Tab-separated table of C-alpha atoms and ligand atoms in Angstrom:
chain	number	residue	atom	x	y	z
A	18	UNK	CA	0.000	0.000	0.000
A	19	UNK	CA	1.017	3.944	-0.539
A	20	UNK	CA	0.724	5.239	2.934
A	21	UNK	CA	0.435	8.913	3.820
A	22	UNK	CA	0.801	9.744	7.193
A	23	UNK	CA	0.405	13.253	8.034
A	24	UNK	CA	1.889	14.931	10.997
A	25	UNK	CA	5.759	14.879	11.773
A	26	UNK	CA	6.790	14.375	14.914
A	27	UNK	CA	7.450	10.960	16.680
A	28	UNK	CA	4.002	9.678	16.933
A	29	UNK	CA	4.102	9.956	13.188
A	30	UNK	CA	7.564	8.396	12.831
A	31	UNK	CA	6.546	5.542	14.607
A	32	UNK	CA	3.749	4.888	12.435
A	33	UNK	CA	5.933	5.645	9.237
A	34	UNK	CA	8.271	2.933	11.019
A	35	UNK	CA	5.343	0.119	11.670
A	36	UNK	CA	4.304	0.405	8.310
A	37	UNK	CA	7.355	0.685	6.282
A	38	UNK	CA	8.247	-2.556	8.024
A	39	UNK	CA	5.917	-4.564	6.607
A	40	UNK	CA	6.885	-3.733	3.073
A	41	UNK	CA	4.329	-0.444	2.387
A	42	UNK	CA	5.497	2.404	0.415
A	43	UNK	CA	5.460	5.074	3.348
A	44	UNK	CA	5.245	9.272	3.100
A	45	UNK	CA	5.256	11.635	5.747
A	46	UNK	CA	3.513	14.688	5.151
A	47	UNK	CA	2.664	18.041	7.227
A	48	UNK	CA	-0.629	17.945	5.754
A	49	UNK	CA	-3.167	16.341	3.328
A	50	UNK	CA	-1.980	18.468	0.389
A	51	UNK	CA	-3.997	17.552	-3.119
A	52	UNK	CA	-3.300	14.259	-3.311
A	53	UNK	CA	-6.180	11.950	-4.617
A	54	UNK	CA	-7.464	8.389	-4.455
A	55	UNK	CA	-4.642	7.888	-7.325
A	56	UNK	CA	-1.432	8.805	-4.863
A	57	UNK	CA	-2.433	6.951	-1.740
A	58	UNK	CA	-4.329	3.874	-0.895
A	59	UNK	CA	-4.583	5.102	2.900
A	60	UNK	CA	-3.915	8.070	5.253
A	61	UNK	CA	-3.159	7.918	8.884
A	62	UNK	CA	-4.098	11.399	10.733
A	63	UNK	CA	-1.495	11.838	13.508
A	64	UNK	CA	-2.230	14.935	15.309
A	65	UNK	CA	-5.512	15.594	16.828
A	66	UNK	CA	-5.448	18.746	15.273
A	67	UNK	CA	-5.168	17.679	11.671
A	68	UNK	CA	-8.753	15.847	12.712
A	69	UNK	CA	-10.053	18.634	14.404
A	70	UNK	CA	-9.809	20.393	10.803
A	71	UNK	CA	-11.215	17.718	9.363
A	72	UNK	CA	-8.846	15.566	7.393
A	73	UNK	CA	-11.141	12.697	7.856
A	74	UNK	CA	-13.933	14.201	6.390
A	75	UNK	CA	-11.986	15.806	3.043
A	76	UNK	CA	-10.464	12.183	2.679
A	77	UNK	CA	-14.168	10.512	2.833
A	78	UNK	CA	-15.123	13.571	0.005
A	79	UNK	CA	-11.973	12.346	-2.160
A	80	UNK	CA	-12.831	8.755	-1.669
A	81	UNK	CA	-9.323	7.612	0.283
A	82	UNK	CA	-9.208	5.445	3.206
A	83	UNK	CA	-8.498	7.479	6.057
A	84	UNK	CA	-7.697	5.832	9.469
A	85	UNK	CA	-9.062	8.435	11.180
A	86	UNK	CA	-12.551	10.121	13.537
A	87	UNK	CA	-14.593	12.902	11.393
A	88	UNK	CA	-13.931	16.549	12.693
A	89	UNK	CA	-17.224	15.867	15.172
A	90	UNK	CA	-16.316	13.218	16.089
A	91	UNK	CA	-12.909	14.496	17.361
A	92	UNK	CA	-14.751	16.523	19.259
A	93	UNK	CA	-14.364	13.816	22.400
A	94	UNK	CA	-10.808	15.456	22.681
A	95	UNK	CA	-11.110	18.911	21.808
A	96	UNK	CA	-13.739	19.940	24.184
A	97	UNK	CA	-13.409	17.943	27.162
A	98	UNK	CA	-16.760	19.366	28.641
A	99	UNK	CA	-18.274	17.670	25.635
A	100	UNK	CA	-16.386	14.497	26.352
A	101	UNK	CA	-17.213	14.427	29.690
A	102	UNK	CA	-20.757	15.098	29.157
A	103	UNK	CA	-21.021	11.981	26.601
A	104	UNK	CA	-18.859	9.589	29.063
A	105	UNK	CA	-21.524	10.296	31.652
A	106	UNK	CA	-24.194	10.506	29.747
A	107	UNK	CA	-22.952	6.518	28.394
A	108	UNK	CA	-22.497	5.412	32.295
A	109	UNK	CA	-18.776	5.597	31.632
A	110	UNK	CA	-17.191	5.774	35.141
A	111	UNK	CA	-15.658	8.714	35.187
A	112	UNK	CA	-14.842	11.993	38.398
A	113	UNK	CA	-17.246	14.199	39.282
A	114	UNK	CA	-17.296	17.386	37.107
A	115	UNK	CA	-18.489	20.321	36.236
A	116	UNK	CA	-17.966	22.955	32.697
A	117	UNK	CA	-18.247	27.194	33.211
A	118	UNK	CA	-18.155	30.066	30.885
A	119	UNK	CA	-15.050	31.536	30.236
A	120	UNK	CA	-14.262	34.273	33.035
A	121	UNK	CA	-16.706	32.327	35.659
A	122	UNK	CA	-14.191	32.680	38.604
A	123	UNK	CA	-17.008	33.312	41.392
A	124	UNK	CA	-19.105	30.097	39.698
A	125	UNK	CA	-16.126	28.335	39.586
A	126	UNK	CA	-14.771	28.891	43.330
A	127	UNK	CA	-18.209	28.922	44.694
A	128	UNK	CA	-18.764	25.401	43.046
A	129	UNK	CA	-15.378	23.925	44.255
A	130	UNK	CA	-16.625	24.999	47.744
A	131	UNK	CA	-19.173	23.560	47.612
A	132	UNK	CA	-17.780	19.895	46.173
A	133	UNK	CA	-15.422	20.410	49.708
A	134	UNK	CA	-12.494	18.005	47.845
A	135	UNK	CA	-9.434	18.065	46.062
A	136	UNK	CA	-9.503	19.622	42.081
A	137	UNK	CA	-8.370	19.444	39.176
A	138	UNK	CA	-8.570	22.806	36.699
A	139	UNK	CA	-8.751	22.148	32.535
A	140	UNK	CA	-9.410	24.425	29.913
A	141	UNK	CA	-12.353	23.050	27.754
A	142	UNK	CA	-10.279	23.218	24.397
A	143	UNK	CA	-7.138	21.846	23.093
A	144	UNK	CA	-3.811	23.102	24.655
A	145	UNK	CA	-1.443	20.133	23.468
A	146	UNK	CA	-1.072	18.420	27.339
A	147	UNK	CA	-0.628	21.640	28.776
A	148	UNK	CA	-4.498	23.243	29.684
A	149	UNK	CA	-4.362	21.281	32.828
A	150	UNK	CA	-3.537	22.597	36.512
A	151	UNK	CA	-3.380	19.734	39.543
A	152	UNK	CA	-3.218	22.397	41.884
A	153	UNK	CA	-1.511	20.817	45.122
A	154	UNK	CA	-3.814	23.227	48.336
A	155	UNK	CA	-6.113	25.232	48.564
A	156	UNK	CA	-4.555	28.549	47.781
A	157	UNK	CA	-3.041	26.879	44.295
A	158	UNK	CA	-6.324	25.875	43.285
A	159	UNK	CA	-7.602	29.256	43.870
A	160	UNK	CA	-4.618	30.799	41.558
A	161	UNK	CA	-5.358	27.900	39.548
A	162	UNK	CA	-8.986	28.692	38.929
A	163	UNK	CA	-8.126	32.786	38.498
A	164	UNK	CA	-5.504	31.815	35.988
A	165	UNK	CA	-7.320	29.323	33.859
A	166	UNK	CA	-10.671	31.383	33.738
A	167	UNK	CA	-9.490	33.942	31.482
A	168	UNK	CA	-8.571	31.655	29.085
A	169	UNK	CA	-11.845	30.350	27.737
A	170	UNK	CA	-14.411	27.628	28.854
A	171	UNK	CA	-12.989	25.151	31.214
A	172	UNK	CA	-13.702	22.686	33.519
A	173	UNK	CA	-13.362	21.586	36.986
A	174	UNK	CA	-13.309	18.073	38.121
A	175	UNK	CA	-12.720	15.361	41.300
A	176	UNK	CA	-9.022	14.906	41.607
A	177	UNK	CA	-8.362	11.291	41.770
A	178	UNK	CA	-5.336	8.938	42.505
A	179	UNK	CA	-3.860	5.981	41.116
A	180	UNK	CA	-2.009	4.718	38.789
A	181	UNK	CA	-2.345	6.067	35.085
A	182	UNK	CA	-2.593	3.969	31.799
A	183	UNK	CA	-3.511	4.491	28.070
A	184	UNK	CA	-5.725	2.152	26.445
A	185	UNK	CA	-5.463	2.904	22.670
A	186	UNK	CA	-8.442	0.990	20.570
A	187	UNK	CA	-8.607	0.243	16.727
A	188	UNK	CA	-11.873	0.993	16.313
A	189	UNK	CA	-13.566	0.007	12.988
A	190	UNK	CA	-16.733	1.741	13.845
A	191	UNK	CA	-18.747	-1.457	15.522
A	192	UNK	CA	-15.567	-3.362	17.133
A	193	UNK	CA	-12.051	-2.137	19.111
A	194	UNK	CA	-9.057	-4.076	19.685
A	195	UNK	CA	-6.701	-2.783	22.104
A	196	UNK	CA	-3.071	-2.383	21.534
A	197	UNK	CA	-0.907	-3.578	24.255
A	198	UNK	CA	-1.359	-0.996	27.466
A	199	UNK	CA	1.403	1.816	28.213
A	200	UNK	CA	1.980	4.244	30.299
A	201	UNK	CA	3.756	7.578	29.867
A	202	UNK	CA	5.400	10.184	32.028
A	203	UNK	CA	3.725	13.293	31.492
A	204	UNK	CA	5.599	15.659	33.554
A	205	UNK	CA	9.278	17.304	32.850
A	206	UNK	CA	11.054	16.466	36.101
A	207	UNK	CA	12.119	13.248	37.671
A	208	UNK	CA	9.662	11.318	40.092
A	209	UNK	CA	6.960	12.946	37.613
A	210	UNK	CA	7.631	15.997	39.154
A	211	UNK	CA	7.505	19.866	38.050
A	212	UNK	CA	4.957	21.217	34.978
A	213	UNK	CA	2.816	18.460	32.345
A	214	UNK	CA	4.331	18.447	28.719
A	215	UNK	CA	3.006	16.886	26.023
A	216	UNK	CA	5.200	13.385	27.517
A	217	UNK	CA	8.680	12.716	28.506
A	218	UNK	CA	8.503	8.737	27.771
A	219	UNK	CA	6.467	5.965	27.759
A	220	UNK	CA	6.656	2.353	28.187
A	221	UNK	CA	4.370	-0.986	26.986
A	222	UNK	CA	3.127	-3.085	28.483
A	223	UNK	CA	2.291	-1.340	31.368
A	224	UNK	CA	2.368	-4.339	34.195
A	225	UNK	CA	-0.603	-3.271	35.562
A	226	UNK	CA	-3.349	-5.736	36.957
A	227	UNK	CA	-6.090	-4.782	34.606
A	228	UNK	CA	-7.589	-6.608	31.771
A	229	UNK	CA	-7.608	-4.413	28.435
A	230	UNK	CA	-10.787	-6.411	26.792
A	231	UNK	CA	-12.804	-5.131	29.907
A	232	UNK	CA	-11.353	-1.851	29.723
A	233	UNK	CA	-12.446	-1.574	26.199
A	234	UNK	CA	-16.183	-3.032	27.225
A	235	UNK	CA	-16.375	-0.324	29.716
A	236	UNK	CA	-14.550	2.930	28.208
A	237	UNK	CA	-14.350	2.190	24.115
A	238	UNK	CA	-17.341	0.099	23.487
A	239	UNK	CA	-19.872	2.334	24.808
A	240	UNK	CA	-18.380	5.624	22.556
A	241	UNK	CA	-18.594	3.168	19.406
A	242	UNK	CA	-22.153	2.076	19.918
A	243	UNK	CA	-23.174	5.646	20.708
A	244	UNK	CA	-21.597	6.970	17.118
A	245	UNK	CA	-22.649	3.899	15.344
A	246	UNK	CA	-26.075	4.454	16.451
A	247	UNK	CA	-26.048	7.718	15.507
A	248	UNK	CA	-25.266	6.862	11.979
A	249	UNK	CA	-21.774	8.339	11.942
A	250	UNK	CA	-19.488	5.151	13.169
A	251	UNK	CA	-16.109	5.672	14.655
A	252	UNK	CA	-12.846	4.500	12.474
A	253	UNK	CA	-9.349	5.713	13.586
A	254	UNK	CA	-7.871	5.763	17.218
A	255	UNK	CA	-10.260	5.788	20.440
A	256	UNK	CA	-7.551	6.655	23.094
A	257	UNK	CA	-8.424	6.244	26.896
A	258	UNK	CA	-6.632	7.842	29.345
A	259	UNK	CA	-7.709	5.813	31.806
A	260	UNK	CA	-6.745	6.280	36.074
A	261	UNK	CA	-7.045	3.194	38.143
A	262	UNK	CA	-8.382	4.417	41.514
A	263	UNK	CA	-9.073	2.326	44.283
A	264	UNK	CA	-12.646	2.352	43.235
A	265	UNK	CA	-11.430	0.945	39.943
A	266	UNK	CA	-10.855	2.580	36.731
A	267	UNK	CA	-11.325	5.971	36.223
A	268	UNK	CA	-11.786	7.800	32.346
A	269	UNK	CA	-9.256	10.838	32.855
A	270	UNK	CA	-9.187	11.919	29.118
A	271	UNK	CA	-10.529	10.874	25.872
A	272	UNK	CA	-8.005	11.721	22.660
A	273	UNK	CA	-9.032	10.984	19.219
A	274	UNK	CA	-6.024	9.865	18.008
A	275	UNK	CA	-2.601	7.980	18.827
A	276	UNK	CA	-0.453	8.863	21.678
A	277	UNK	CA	2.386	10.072	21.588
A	278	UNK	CA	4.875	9.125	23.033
A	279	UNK	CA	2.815	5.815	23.540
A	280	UNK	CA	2.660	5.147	19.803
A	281	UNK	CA	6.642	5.293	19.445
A	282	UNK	CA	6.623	2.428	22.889
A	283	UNK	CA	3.925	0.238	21.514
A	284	UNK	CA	3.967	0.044	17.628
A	285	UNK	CA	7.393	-1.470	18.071
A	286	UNK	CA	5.364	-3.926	20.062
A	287	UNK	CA	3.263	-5.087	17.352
A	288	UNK	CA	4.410	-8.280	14.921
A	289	UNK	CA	0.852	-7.432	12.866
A	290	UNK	CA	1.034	-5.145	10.127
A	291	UNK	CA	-0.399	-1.616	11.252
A	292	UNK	CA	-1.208	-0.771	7.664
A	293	UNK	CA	-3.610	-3.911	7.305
A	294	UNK	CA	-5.339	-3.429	10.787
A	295	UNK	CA	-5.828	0.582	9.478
A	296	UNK	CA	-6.890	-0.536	6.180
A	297	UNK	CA	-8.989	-3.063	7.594
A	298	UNK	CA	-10.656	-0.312	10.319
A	299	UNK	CA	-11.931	1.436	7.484
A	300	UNK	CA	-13.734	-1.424	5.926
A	301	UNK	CA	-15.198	-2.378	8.795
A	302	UNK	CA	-13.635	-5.295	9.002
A	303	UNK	CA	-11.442	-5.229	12.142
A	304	UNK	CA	-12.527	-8.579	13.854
A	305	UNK	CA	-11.060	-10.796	11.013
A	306	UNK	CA	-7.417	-9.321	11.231
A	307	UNK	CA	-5.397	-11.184	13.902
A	308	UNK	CA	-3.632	-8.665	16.063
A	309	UNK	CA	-0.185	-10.349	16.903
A	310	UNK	CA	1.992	-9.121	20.020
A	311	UNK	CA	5.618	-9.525	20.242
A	312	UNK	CA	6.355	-10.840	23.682
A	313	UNK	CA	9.140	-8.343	26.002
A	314	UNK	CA	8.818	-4.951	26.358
A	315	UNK	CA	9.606	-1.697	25.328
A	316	UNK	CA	10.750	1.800	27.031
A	317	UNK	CA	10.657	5.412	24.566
A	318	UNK	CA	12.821	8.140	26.498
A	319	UNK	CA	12.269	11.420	24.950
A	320	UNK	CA	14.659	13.601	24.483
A	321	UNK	CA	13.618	17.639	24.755
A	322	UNK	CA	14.732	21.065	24.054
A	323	UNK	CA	16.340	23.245	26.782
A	324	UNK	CA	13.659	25.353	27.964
A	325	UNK	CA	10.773	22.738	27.229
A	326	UNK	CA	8.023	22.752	27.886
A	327	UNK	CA	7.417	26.381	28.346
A	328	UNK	CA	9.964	28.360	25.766
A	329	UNK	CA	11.514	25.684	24.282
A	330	UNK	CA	14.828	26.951	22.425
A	331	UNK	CA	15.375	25.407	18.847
A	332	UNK	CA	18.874	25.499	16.150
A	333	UNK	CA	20.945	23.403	18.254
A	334	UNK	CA	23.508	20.765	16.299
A	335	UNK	CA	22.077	17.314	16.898
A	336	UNK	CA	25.358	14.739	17.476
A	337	UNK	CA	24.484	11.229	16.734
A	338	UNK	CA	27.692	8.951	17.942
A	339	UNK	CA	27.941	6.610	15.211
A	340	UNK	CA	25.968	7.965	12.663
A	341	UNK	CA	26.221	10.983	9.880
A	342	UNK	CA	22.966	13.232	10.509
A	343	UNK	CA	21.842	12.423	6.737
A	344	UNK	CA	21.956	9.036	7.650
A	345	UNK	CA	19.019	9.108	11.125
A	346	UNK	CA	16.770	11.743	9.725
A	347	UNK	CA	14.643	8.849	8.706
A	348	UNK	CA	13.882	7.032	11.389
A	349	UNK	CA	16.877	4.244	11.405
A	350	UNK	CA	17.537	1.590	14.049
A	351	UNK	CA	20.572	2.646	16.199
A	352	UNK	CA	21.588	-0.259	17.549
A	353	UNK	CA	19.551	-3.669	16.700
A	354	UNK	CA	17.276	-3.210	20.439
A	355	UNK	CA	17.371	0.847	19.869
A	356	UNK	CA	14.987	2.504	17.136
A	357	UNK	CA	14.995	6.188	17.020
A	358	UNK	CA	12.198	8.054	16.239
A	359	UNK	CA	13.002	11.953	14.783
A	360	UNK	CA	10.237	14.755	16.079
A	361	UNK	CA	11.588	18.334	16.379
A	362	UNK	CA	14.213	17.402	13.791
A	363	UNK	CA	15.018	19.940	10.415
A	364	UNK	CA	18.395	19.822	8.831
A	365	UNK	CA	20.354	17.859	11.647
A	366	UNK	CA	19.101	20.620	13.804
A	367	UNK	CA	16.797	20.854	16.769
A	368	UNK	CA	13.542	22.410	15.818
A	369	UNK	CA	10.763	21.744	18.162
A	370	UNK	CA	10.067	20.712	22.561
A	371	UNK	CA	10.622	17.497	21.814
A	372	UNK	CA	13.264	16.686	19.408
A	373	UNK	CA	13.080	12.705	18.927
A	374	UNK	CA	12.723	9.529	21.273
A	375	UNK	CA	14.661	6.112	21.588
A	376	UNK	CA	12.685	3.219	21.956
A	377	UNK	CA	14.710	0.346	23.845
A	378	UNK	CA	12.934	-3.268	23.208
A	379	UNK	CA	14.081	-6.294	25.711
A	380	UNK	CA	12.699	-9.473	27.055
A	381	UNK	CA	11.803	-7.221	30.125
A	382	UNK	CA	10.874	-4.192	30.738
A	383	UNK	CA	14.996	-3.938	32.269
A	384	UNK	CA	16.367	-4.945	29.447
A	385	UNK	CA	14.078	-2.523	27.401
A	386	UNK	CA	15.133	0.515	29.760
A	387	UNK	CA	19.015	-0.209	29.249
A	388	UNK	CA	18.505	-0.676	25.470
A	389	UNK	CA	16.660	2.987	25.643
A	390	UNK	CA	19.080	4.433	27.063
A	391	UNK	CA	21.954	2.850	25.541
A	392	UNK	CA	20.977	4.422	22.579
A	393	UNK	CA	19.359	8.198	23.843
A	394	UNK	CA	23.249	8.402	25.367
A	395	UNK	CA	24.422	7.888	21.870
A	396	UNK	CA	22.302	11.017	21.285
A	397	UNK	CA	23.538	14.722	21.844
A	398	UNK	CA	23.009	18.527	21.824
A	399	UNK	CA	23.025	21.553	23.912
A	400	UNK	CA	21.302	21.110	27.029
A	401	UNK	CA	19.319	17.974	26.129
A	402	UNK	CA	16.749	17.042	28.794
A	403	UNK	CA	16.037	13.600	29.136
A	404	UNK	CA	14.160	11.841	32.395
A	405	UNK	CA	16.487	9.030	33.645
A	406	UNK	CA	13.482	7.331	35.002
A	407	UNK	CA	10.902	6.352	32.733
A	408	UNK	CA	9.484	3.474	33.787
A	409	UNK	CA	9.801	3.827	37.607
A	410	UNK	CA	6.546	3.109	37.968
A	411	UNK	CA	6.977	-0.278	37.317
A	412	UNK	CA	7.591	-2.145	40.386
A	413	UNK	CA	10.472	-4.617	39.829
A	414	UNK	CA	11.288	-3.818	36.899
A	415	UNK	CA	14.070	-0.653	37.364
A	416	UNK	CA	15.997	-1.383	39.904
A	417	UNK	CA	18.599	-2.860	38.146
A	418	UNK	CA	18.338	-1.002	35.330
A	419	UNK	CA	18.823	2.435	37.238
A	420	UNK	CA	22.267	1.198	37.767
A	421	UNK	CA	22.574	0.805	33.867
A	422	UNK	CA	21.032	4.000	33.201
A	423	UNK	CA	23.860	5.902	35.781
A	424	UNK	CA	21.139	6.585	38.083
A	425	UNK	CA	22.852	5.622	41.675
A	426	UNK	CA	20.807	3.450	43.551
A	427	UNK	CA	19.657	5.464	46.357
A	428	UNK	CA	17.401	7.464	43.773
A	429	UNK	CA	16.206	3.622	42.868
A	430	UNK	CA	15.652	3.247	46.434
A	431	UNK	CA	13.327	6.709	46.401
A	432	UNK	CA	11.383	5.969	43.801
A	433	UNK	CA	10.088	2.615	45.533
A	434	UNK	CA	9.113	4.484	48.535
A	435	UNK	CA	7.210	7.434	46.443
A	436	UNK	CA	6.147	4.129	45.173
A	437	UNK	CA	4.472	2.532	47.684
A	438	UNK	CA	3.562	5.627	49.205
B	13	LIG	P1	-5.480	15.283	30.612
B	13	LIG	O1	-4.938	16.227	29.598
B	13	LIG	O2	-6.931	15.456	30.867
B	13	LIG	O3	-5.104	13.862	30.314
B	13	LIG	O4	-4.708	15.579	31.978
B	13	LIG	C1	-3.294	15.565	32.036
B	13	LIG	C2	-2.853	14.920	33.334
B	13	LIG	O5	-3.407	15.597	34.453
B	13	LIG	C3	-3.337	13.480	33.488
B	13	LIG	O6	-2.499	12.559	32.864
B	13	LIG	C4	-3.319	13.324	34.985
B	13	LIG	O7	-2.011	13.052	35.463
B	13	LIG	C5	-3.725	14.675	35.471
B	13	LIG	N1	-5.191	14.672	35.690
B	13	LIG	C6	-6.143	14.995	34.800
B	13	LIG	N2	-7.372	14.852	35.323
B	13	LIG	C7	-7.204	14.433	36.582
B	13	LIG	C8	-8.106	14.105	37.642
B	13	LIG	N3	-9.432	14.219	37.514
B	13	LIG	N4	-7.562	13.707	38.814
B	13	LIG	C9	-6.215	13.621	38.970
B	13	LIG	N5	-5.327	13.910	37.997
B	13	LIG	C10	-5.796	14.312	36.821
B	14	LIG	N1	0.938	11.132	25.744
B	14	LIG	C1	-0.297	11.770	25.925
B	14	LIG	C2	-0.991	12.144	24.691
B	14	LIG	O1	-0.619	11.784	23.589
B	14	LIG	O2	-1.980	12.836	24.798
């Protein structure tokens, strides 16, 4: 098949990478363009806002296959008072909630009062991971709420705990099947610590106790039957973001589309051709493609722009030990348990917050960690950040490989305790 994937950052590498594997002819493109039913036999949407705009929709007018929500539907991501609404509305368990205008600081503080518990602040629309406050007392949720209101609709909801996951579905508009489950580290610092970004690493499959066929009965299935009973079924990406409180699990987020960096830790996961399943999504047909998992595990460790999330800065030389910059800019495995994934890459340069990701693959999650960051230490430029923990959250599995990652034990040793604690 001609594949077009549009996007171009490491989500969309990653898919470039899972396709082009299995023999497809593979372009990556910032947007649709003019191409017709005569260049491509399928397009894969990466970013959500690509499908906000629509992309589906102009592909179903042109007649391509496009793996990918319409521009209403993708409206379960970019208004999360909408999303919210329809996960309740569907009995999908979700935190208590509730949407205000934008400016509605006295509604706002005079609902949170009321509620008497712990919340979370989120602008209604899209703001790329970074329209949401977990305000830590009181007096930060009241700055919280001040600062957010200004900035258009938003929402406030019950703060919960637990573990996170993200269940992403291939949804064919009647059936899901779930990709292996990962989790990712959404915050800059260390010990997920310090402001959200768009995802510092990820890592599949998450070794969580949960079963993903009854986490797609509870959160996916429900969404499907709703669109397909509206006469407007659901193809592309159905991503949960899915908390596992000690009431069970939670639905933090809805996203229309691949993760990322999730994608870039479980595509490499997948022995099944991503093209076929995609292809096959479109026709409806999702339940006769086998979806085969490798078994191990992987770990992605993104590497980010000083200054990142907030004011990223861009134009630095990237060094790749081993390898001529021509040579990486298309995706290219570093070392045969290493695959690197370009995002914020232009001429050998750094041009973006995050600038690519290694994704380590090993018979354990250990083994996966030290093959990530094996290679991300091959990587260089000026003032790289990199977390040297993704994947703490995975009991057993680090310990050992903090050593290998030049982490000294004690931090190890920290971790567990936040860990348990
Ligand atoms: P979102 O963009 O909605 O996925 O939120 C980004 C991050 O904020 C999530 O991954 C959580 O870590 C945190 N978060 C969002 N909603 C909640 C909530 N209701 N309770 C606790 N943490 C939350
Ligand atoms: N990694 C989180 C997201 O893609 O939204």
């Amino acid at each position: 098949m001609r594949v077009l994937v549009v996007g171009g950052g490491g989500r969309e590498h990653a898919i470039a990478w899972a396709c082009e594997r299995h023999g497809h002819t593979v372009s990556i493109a910032a947007e649709l363009g003019d191409v017709t039913v005569d260049d491509v036999d399928l397009v894969i949407p990466g970013p959500e806002s690509a499908l906000v705009a629509g992309i589906a929709d102009e592909c179903s007018f042109r007649k391509i296959p496009c793996f990918g929500p319409t521009s209403k539907q993708s409206r379960i991501e970019s208004s999360k008072g909408y999303s919210r609404q329809l996960a309740t509305s569907l009995g999908v368990p979700g935190p208590v909630y509730q949407r205000f205008e934008e400016g509605d600081v006295d509604a706002a503080l005079a609902w949170w009062a009321e509620f008497g518990r712990p919340v979370v602040v989120k602008l209604d629309g899209l703001a790329a991971g970074k329209g949401v406050l977990v305000p830590g007392d009181d007096e930060q949720t009241d700055a919280a709420i001040r600062s957010t209101a200004p900035l258009g609709p938003f929402v406030l909801e019950e703060r919960l705990t637990g573990p996170e996951c993200s269940l992403l579905a291939l949804c064919d508009g009647t059936t899901a099947v779930a990709l292996p489950l990962a989790q990712d580290h959404k915050r800059i610092g260390e010990g997920d610590t310090g402001p959200n970004t768009g995802g510092m690493g990820a890592y599949a499959p998450a070794p969580l106790a949960v079963d993903p066929d009854e986490l797609l009965t509870v959160f996916v299935q429900p969404i499907l039957d709703y669109y397909a009973s509206s006469g407007s079924p659901y193809v592309g990406v159905l991503y949960a973001g899915l908390m596992l409180t000690a009431d069970g699990p939670r639905l933090i987020e809805y996203n229309c589309r691949f993760g990322d960096p999730e994608t870039q830790a479980v595509l490499p996961l997948l022995d099944s051709d991503l093209a076929e399943l995609a292809i096959a999504c479109t026709q409806g047909r999702i339940a006769d493609v086998h979806l085969e998992v490798r078994p191990g595990a992987t770990c992605t460790v993104v590497a980010a722009a000083p200054g990142y999330p907030d004011a990223p800065s861009t134009g630095a030389a990237i060094r790749l030990r081993g390898f001529s910059t021509t040579e990486w800019a298309n995706h290219s495995s570093l070392e045969p348990d290493a695959i690197l994934f370009p995002a914020g890459v232009a001429d050998g340069k750094t041009a973006g917050g995050r600038v690519l990701a290694v994704t380590g693959l090993g018979d354990d999650l250990a083994a996966a960690r030290a093959a990530a960051y094996r290679g991300i230490d091959g990587v260089s430029f000026a003032n790289m950040q990199i977390r040297r923990d993704i994947g703490w959250r995975a009991p057993g599995a680090f310990l050992t490989s903090y050593a290998a990652a030049g982490v000294d034990i004690d931090e190890g040793g920290r971790a567990v305790e936040r860990m348990s604690g």
